[in-house]
Short mmCIF file of N, CA and C in Angstrom, two decimals:
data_model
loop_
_atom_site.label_atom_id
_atom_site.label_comp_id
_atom_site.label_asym_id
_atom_site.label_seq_id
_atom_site.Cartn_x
_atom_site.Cartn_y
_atom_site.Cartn_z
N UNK A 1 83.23 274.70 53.59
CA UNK A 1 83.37 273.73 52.54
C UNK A 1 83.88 274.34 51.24
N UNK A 2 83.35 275.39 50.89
CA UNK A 2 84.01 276.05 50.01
C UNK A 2 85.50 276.19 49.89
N UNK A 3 86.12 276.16 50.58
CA UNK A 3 87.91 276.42 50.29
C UNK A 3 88.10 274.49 50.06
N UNK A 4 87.51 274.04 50.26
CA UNK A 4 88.21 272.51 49.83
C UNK A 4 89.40 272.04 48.66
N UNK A 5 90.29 272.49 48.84
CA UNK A 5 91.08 271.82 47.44
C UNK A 5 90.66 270.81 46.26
N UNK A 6 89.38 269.67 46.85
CA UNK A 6 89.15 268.74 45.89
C UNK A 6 88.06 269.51 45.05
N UNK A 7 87.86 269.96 45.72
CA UNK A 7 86.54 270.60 44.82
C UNK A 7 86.97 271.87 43.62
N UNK A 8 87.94 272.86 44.24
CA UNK A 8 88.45 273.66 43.16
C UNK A 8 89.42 273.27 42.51
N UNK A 9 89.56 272.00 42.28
CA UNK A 9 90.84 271.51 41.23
C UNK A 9 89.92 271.12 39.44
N UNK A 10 90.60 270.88 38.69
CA UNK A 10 90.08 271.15 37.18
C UNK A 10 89.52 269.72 37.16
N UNK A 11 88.72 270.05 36.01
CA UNK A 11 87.95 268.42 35.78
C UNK A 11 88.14 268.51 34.45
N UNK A 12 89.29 267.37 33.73
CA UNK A 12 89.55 267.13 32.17
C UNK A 12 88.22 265.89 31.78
N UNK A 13 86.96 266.13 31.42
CA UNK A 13 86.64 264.59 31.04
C UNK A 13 86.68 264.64 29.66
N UNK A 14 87.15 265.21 29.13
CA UNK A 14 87.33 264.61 27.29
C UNK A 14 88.60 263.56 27.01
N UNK A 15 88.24 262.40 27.17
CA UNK A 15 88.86 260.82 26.70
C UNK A 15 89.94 261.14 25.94
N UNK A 16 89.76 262.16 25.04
CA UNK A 16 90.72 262.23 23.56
C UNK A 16 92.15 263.01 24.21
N UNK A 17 91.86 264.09 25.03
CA UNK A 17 92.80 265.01 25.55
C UNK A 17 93.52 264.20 26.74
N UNK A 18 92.69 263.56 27.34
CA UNK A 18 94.02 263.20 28.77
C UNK A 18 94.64 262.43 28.11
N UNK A 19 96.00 262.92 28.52
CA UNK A 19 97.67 262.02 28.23
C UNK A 19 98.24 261.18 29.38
N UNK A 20 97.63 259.87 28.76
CA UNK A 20 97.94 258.59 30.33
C UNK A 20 99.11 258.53 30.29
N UNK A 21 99.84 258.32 31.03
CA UNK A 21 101.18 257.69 31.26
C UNK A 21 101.93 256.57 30.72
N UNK A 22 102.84 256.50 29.99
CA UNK A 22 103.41 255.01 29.40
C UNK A 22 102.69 253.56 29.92
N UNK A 23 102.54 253.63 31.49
CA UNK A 23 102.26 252.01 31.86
C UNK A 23 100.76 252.33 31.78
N UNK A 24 99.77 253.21 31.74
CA UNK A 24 98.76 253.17 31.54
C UNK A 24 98.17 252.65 30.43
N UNK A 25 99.52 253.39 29.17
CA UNK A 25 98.86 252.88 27.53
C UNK A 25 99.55 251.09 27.40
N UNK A 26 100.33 250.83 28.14
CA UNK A 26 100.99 249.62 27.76
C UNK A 26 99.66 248.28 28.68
N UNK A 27 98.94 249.11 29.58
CA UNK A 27 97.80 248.27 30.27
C UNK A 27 96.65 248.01 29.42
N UNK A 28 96.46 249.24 29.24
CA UNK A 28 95.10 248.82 28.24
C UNK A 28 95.22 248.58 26.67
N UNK A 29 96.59 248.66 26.01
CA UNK A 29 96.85 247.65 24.83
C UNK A 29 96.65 246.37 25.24
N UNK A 30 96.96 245.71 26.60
CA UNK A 30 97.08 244.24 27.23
C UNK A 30 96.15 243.79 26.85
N UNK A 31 94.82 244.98 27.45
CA UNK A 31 93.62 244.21 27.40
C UNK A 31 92.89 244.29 26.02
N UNK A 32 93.21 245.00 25.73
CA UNK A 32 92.90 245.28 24.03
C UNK A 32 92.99 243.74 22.97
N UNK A 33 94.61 243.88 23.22
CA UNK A 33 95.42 242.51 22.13
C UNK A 33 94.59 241.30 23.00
N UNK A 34 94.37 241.28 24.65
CA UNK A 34 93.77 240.48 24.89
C UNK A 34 91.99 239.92 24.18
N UNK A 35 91.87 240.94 23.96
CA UNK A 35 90.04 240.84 23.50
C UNK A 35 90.32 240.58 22.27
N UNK A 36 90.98 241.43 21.18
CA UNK A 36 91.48 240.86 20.16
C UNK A 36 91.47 239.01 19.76
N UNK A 37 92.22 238.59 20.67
CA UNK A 37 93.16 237.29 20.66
C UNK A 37 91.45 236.95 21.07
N UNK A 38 90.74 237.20 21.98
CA UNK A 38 89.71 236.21 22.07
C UNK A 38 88.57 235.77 21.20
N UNK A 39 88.64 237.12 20.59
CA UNK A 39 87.10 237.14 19.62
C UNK A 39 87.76 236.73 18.10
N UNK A 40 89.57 236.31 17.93
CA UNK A 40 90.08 235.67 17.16
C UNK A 40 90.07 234.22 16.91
N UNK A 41 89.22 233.74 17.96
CA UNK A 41 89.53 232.15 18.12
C UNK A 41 88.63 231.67 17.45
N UNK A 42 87.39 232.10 17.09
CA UNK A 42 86.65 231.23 16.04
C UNK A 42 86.88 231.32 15.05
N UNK A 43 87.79 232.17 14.13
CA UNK A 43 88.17 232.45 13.09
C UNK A 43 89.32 231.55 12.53
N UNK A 44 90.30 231.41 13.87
CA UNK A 44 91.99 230.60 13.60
C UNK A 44 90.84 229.07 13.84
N UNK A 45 90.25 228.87 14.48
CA UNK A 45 89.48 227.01 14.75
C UNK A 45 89.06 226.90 13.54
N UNK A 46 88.21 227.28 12.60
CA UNK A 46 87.57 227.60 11.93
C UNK A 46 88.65 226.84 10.92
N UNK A 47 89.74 228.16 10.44
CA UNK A 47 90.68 227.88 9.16
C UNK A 47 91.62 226.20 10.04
N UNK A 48 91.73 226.54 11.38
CA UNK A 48 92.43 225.06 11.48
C UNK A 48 91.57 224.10 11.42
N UNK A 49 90.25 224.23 11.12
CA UNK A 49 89.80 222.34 11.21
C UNK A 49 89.25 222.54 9.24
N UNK A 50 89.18 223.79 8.41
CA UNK A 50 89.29 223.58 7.37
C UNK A 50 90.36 223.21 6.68
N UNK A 51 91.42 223.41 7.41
CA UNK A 51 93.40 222.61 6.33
C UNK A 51 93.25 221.40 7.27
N UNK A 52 92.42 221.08 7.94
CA UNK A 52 92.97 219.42 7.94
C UNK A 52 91.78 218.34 7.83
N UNK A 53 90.78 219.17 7.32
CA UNK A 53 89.52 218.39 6.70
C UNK A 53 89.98 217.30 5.19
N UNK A 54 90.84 218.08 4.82
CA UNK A 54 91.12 217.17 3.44
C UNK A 54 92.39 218.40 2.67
N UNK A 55 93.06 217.19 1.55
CA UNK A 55 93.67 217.87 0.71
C UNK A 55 93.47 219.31 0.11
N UNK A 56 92.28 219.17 -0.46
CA UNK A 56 91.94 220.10 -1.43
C UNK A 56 91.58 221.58 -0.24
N UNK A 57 90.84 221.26 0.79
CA UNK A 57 90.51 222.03 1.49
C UNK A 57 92.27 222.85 2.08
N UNK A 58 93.07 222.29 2.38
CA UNK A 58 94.28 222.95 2.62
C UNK A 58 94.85 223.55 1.64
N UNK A 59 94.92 223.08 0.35
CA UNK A 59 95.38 224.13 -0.34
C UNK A 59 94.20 225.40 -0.74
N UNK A 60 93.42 225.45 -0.41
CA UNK A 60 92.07 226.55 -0.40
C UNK A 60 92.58 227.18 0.71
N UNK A 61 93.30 227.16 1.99
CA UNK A 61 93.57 227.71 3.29
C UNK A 61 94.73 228.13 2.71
N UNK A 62 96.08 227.03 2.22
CA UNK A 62 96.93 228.17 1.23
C UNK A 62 96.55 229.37 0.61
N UNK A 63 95.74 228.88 -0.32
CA UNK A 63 95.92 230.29 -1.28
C UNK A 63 94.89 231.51 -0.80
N UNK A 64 94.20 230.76 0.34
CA UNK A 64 93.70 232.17 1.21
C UNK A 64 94.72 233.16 1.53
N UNK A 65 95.82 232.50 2.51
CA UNK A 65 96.96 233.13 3.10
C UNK A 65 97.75 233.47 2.40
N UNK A 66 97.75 233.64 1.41
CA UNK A 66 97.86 234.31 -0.06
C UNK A 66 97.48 235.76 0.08
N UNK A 67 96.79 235.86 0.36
CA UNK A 67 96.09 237.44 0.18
C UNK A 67 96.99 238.28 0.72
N UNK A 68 97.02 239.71 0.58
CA UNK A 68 97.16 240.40 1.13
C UNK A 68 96.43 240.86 2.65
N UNK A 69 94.92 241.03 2.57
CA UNK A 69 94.65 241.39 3.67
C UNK A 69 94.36 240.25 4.34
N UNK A 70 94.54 238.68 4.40
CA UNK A 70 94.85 237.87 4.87
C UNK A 70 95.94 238.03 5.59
N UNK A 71 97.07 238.46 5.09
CA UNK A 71 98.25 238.50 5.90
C UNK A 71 98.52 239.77 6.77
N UNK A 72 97.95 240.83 6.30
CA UNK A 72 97.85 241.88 7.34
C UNK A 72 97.39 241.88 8.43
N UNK A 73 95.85 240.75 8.36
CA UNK A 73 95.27 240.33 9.87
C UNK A 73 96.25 239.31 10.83
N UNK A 74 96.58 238.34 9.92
CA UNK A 74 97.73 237.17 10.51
C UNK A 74 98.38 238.32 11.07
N UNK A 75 99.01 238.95 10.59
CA UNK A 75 100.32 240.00 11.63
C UNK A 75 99.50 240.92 12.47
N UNK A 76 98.91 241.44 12.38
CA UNK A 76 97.85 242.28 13.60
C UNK A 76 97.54 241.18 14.47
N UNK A 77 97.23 239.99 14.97
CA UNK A 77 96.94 239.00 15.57
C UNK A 77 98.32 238.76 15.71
N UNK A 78 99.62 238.21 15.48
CA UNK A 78 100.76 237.86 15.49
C UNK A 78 101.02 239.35 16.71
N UNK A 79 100.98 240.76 16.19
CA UNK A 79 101.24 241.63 17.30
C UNK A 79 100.27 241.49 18.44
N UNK A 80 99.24 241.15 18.29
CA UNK A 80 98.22 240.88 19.54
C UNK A 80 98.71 240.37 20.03
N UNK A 81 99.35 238.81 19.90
CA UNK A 81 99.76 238.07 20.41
C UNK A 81 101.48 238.07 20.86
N UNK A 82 102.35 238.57 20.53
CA UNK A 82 103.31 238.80 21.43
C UNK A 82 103.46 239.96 22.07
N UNK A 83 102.28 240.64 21.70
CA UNK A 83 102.39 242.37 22.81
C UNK A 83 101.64 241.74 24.24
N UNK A 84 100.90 240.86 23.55
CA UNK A 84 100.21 240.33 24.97
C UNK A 84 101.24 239.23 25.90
N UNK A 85 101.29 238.41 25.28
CA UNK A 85 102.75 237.94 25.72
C UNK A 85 103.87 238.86 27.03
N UNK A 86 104.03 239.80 26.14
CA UNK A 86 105.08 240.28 27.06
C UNK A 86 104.86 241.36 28.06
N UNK A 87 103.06 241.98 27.97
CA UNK A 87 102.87 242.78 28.72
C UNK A 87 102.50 241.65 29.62
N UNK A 88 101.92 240.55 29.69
CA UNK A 88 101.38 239.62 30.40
C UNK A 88 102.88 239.14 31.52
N UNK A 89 104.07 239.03 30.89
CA UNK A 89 105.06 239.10 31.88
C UNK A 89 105.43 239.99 32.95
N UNK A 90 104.98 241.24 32.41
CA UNK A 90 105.18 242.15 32.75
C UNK A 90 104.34 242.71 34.33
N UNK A 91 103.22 242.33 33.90
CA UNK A 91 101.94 242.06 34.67
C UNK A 91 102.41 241.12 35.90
N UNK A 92 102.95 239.84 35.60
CA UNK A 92 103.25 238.66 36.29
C UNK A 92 104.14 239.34 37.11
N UNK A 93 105.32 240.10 36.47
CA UNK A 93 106.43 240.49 37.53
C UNK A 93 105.78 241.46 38.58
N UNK A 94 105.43 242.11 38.24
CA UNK A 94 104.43 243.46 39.23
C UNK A 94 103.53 242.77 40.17
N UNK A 95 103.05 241.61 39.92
CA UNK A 95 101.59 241.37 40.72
C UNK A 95 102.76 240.74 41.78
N UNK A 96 103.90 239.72 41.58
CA UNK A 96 104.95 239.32 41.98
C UNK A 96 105.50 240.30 43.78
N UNK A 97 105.68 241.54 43.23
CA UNK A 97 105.80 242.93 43.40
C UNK A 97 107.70 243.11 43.41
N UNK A 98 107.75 242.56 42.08
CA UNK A 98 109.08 242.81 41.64
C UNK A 98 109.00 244.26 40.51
N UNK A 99 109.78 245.09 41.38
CA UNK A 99 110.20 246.44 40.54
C UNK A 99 108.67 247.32 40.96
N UNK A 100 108.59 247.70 41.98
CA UNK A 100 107.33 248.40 42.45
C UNK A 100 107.81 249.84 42.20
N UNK A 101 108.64 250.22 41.60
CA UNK A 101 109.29 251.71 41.77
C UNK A 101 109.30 252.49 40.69
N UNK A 102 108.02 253.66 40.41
CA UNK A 102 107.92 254.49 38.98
C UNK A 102 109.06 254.47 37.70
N UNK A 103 110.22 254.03 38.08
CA UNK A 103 111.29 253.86 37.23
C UNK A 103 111.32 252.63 36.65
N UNK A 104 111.08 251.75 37.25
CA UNK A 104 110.99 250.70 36.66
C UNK A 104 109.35 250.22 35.99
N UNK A 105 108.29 250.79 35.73
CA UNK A 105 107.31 251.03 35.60
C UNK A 105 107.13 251.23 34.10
N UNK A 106 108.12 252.45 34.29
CA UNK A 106 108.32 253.14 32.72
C UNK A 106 109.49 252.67 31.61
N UNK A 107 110.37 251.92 32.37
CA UNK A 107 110.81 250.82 31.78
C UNK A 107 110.62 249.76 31.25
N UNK A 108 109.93 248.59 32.23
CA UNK A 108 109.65 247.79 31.96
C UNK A 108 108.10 248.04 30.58
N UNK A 109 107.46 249.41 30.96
CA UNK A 109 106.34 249.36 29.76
C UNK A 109 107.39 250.51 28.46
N UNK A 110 108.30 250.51 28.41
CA UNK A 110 108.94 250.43 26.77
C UNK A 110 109.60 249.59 26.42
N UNK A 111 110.04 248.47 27.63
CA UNK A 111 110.57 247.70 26.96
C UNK A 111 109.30 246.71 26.35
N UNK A 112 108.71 246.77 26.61
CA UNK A 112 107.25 246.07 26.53
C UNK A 112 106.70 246.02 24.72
N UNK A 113 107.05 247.44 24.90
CA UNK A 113 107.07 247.74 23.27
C UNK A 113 107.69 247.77 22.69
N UNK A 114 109.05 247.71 22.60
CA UNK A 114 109.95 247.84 22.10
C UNK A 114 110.31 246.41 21.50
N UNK A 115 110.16 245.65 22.23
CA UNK A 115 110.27 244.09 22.50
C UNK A 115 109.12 243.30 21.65
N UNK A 116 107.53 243.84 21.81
CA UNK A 116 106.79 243.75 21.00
C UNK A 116 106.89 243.90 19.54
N UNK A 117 107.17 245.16 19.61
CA UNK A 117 107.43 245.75 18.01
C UNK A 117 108.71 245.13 17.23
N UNK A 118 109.41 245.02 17.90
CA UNK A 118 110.61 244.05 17.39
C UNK A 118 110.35 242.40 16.90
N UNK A 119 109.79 242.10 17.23
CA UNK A 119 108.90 240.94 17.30
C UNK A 119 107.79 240.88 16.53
N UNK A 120 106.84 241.79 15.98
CA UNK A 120 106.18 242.01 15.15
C UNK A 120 106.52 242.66 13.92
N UNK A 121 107.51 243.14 13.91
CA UNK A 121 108.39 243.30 12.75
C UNK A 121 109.20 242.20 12.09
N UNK A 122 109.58 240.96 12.86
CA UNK A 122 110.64 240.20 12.15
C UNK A 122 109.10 239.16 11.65
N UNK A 123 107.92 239.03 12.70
CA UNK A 123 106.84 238.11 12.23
C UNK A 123 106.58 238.75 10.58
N UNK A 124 106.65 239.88 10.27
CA UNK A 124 105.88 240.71 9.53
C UNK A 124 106.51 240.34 8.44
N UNK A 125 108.09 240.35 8.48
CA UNK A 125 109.11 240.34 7.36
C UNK A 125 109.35 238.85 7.28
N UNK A 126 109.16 237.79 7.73
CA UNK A 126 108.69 236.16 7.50
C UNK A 126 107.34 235.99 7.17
N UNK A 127 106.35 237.09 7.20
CA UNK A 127 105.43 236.90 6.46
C UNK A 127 105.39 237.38 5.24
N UNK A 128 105.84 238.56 4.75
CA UNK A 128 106.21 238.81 3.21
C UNK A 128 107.03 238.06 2.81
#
């Protein structure tokens, strides 16, 4: 038992040091922006049934979205939401089992971001 290969191979468990692979980090942003987007929904219900409670109450939801760190969260949620978006396609095509081949893997998760970030950049610059 001793000569076993599984047994004399290295054991990395420090979280901080292993370097996952592109579609690894583009998976668990998914689920990330996903949890994000969920524990966001009482917050967006919340401000949407306060701007349509009454006049006065909508312009109070205006000049919230006013703020600065008002609008920094709107766009962190805005990237939640189209990173999830498009890893969620991404997801769809694979489960599909369209593009099963490491090349397209590492493709499809930069375009993922790339596509994201592009997208959260033009949200960002219509929000300033």
């Amino acid at each position: 038992m001793a000569d076993n290969p599984r047994r004399q191979r290295p054991k990395n468990l420090n979280l901080v040091t292993i370097r996952l692979p592109l579609p690894a980090l583009v998976s668990i942003l998914h689920r990330l922006s996903g949890a994000l987007l969920f524990l966001a929904i009482p917050l967006l219900l919340w401000l949407l049934q306060l701007s349509l409670a009454s006049a006065e109450s909508f312009v109070i939801v205006q000049n919230l979205m006013q703020h600065k760190l008002v609008k920094l969260i709107c766009w962190l949620l805005a990237w939640a939401f189209l990173h999830h978006a498009c890893a969620g396609i991404r997801h769809l095509l694979l489960d599909a089992r369209w593009g099963m081949h490491r090349w397209f893997a590492r493709f499809s998760s930069q375009a993922v971001l790339l596509v994201s970030a592009g997208l959260s950049l033009a949200t960002g610059v219509w929000l300033w």
